Amino acid sequence: METIEIKRVTVQDINQLKEMGRKTFHETFSESNSEQNMQKYLDEKFSTEKLTEELNNTDSEFYFATLENNAIGYLKVNFGKSQTELKDDKALEIERIYVSKEFHGKKIGQLLYDKAIEIARNNHNDYVWLGVWEKNLRAIGFYKKNGFVEFDKHIFKLGNEEQTDLMMKLKLAN
């Protein structure tokens, strides 16, 4: 297999990010949600305007996992006030790790995850946290395997439906 590279996403990559974001979110959640709610969420969260704003935000970073210059997965991390909940300067939030379905089981998610941990360590964060849908057992298993523990729950709105996310965190050894 060719080498997988992790590279920072810039505004120049917006169309690829938009495509990758919509595709992987749809692959991950479409079976469990109505088409209408999916469409509403994708149109809101993956619009060019919204992604441009997120890419220009200095407290958020996106990274692609690429294979022969094609994005096959991506990571979004948030610092400080960009975090969706805790807004703790000592923390890093992993907001998204998504991998194209055809690359599941090939350790791409682990590479993106490792990048997030490297960023948190370089940033001298005390811990990393994230929210994961309670029914996404695959993701929950992945994070538990990596040492995350559940500490809370919160509501995630997908279209007009309220869903429960488990909040999990990993304390980093200093």
CSV table of C-alpha atoms in Angstrom, one decimal:
chain,number,residue,atom,x,y,z
A,1,MET,CA,0.0,0.0,0.0
A,2,GLU,CA,1.2,3.5,-0.8
A,3,THR,CA,2.1,5.8,2.0
A,4,ILE,CA,-0.7,7.6,3.7
A,5,GLU,CA,0.1,11.2,4.4
A,6,ILE,CA,-1.5,13.5,7.0
A,7,LYS,CA,-1.7,17.1,5.8
A,8,ARG,CA,-3.2,20.3,7.0
A,9,VAL,CA,-6.3,21.4,5.1
A,10,THR,CA,-6.3,25.0,3.8
A,11,VAL,CA,-9.0,27.2,2.3
A,12,GLN,CA,-7.7,26.1,-1.1
A,13,ASP,CA,-8.9,22.6,-0.3
A,14,ILE,CA,-12.4,23.6,0.5
A,15,ASN,CA,-14.2,21.7,-2.3
A,16,GLN,CA,-12.4,18.5,-1.4
A,17,LEU,CA,-13.2,19.0,2.3
A,18,LYS,CA,-16.8,19.7,1.5
A,19,GLU,CA,-17.1,16.6,-0.6
A,20,MET,CA,-15.2,14.4,1.9
A,21,GLY,CA,-17.2,15.8,4.9
A,22,ARG,CA,-20.6,15.2,3.2
A,23,LYS,CA,-19.7,11.8,1.9
A,24,THR,CA,-18.3,10.4,5.1
A,25,PHE,CA,-21.0,11.8,7.3
A,26,HIS,CA,-23.7,10.4,5.0
A,27,GLU,CA,-21.9,7.0,4.9
A,28,THR,CA,-21.7,6.9,8.7
A,29,PHE,CA,-25.2,8.0,9.6
A,30,SER,CA,-27.6,7.8,6.7
A,31,GLU,CA,-28.9,4.3,7.6
A,32,SER,CA,-30.0,5.5,11.1
A,33,ASN,CA,-31.6,8.8,10.1
A,34,SER,CA,-34.2,10.2,7.8
A,35,GLU,CA,-33.1,11.5,4.5
A,36,GLN,CA,-34.7,14.9,5.3
A,37,ASN,CA,-32.7,15.3,8.5
A,38,MET,CA,-29.5,14.2,6.8
A,39,GLN,CA,-29.9,16.7,4.0
A,40,LYS,CA,-30.7,19.6,6.4
A,41,TYR,CA,-27.6,18.8,8.5
A,42,LEU,CA,-25.3,18.4,5.5
A,43,ASP,CA,-26.5,21.6,3.9
A,44,GLU,CA,-26.0,23.5,7.2
A,45,LYS,CA,-22.7,22.0,8.4
A,46,PHE,CA,-21.0,21.4,5.1
A,47,SER,CA,-21.8,24.6,3.2
A,48,THR,CA,-19.0,26.5,1.6
A,49,GLU,CA,-19.6,29.5,3.9
A,50,LYS,CA,-19.6,27.4,7.1
A,51,LEU,CA,-16.4,25.5,6.1
A,52,THR,CA,-14.7,28.7,5.0
A,53,GLU,CA,-15.5,30.2,8.4
A,54,GLU,CA,-14.2,27.1,10.2
A,55,LEU,CA,-11.0,26.9,8.1
A,56,ASN,CA,-10.3,30.6,8.8
A,57,ASN,CA,-10.8,30.1,12.5
A,58,THR,CA,-7.3,30.0,14.2
A,59,ASP,CA,-8.7,27.8,17.0
A,60,SER,CA,-9.7,25.0,14.7
A,61,GLU,CA,-7.6,22.8,12.4
A,62,PHE,CA,-8.5,20.3,9.7
A,63,TYR,CA,-6.2,17.5,8.4
A,64,PHE,CA,-6.7,15.1,5.5
A,65,ALA,CA,-5.4,11.6,5.4
A,66,THR,CA,-4.4,11.3,1.8
A,67,LEU,CA,-3.4,8.4,-0.4
A,68,GLU,CA,-1.7,9.5,-3.7
A,69,ASN,CA,-3.0,13.0,-3.1
A,70,ASN,CA,-6.7,11.9,-2.7
A,71,ALA,CA,-8.3,12.6,0.6
A,72,ILE,CA,-9.6,9.3,2.2
A,73,GLY,CA,-10.3,10.7,5.6
A,74,TYR,CA,-10.2,13.8,7.7
A,75,LEU,CA,-9.8,15.1,11.2
A,76,LYS,CA,-11.1,18.3,12.8
A,77,VAL,CA,-9.7,19.5,16.2
A,78,ASN,CA,-10.7,22.6,18.2
A,79,PHE,CA,-8.9,24.6,20.8
A,80,GLY,CA,-10.0,27.2,23.4
A,81,LYS,CA,-13.3,29.0,22.6
A,82,SER,CA,-13.8,27.0,19.4
A,83,GLN,CA,-14.6,23.8,21.4
A,84,THR,CA,-18.2,22.9,21.0
A,85,GLU,CA,-18.7,22.5,24.8
A,86,LEU,CA,-16.0,22.6,27.5
A,87,LYS,CA,-14.1,25.6,26.1
A,88,ASP,CA,-11.2,24.7,28.4
A,89,ASP,CA,-7.8,26.1,27.4
A,90,LYS,CA,-6.1,23.0,28.8
A,91,ALA,CA,-8.1,20.7,26.5
A,92,LEU,CA,-8.2,19.8,22.9
A,93,GLU,CA,-11.5,18.6,21.3
A,94,ILE,CA,-11.6,16.1,18.5
A,95,GLU,CA,-14.7,17.2,16.8
A,96,ARG,CA,-14.5,14.9,13.8
A,97,ILE,CA,-12.6,11.9,12.6
A,98,TYR,CA,-14.1,10.4,9.5
A,99,VAL,CA,-12.7,7.9,7.0
A,100,SER,CA,-14.2,6.9,3.6
A,101,LYS,CA,-16.1,3.6,4.0
A,102,GLU,CA,-13.8,1.8,1.5
A,103,PHE,CA,-10.9,2.5,3.8
A,104,HIS,CA,-12.5,1.3,7.1
A,105,GLY,CA,-10.4,-1.2,9.0
A,106,LYS,CA,-7.1,0.0,7.4
A,107,LYS,CA,-5.9,2.1,10.4
A,108,ILE,CA,-6.6,5.4,8.8
A,109,GLY,CA,-8.7,6.6,11.7
A,110,GLN,CA,-5.8,5.6,14.0
A,111,LEU,CA,-3.4,7.7,12.0
A,112,LEU,CA,-5.8,10.7,12.2
A,113,TYR,CA,-6.3,10.1,15.9
A,114,ASP,CA,-2.5,9.9,16.5
A,115,LYS,CA,-2.2,13.3,14.8
A,116,ALA,CA,-4.8,14.8,17.2
A,117,ILE,CA,-2.9,13.4,20.2
A,118,GLU,CA,0.4,14.8,18.8
A,119,ILE,CA,-1.2,18.2,18.4
A,120,ALA,CA,-2.6,18.1,22.0
A,121,ARG,CA,0.9,17.2,23.3
A,122,ASN,CA,2.6,19.9,21.3
A,123,ASN,CA,0.0,22.3,22.6
A,124,HIS,CA,0.7,21.1,26.2
A,125,ASN,CA,-3.0,20.2,26.7
A,126,ASP,CA,-3.9,18.2,29.8
A,127,TYR,CA,-6.6,16.2,28.1
A,128,VAL,CA,-8.4,15.4,24.9
A,129,TRP,CA,-12.2,15.1,24.8
A,130,LEU,CA,-14.9,14.4,22.2
A,131,GLY,CA,-18.6,13.6,21.8
A,132,VAL,CA,-19.7,10.3,20.1
A,133,TRP,CA,-23.2,9.2,19.2
A,134,GLU,CA,-24.3,6.6,21.7
A,135,LYS,CA,-25.3,4.2,18.9
A,136,ASN,CA,-22.0,4.5,17.1
A,137,LEU,CA,-20.5,1.4,18.8
A,138,ARG,CA,-17.7,1.2,16.3
A,139,ALA,CA,-16.4,4.6,17.3
A,140,ILE,CA,-17.0,4.1,21.0
A,141,GLY,CA,-15.0,0.9,20.9
A,142,PHE,CA,-12.2,2.7,19.0
A,143,TYR,CA,-11.9,5.5,21.7
A,144,LYS,CA,-12.1,3.1,24.6
A,145,LYS,CA,-9.3,1.0,23.1
A,146,ASN,CA,-7.3,4.3,23.0
A,147,GLY,CA,-7.9,4.9,26.7
A,148,PHE,CA,-10.9,7.3,26.6
A,149,VAL,CA,-13.5,7.2,29.4
A,150,GLU,CA,-17.0,8.4,29.4
A,151,PHE,CA,-17.6,11.5,31.6
A,152,ASP,CA,-21.0,13.0,30.5
A,153,LYS,CA,-23.7,13.1,27.9
A,154,HIS,CA,-25.1,15.8,25.7
A,155,ILE,CA,-27.8,16.3,23.1
A,156,PHE,CA,-26.8,16.5,19.4
A,157,LYS,CA,-29.4,17.8,17.0
A,158,LEU,CA,-29.6,16.2,13.6
A,159,GLY,CA,-32.3,18.0,11.7
A,160,ASN,CA,-35.3,17.9,13.9
A,161,GLU,CA,-34.2,14.9,15.9
A,162,GLU,CA,-32.4,15.0,19.2
A,163,GLN,CA,-29.8,12.3,19.8
A,164,THR,CA,-27.6,11.5,22.7
A,165,ASP,CA,-23.8,11.8,22.4
A,166,LEU,CA,-21.5,10.3,25.0
A,167,MET,CA,-18.8,12.7,26.0
A,168,MET,CA,-15.4,10.9,26.5
A,169,LYS,CA,-12.0,12.1,27.6
A,170,LEU,CA,-8.4,11.0,27.8
A,171,LYS,CA,-6.0,12.5,30.3
A,172,LEU,CA,-2.6,13.0,28.8
A,173,ALA,CA,0.5,12.1,30.8
A,174,ASN,CA,2.7,15.2,31.2
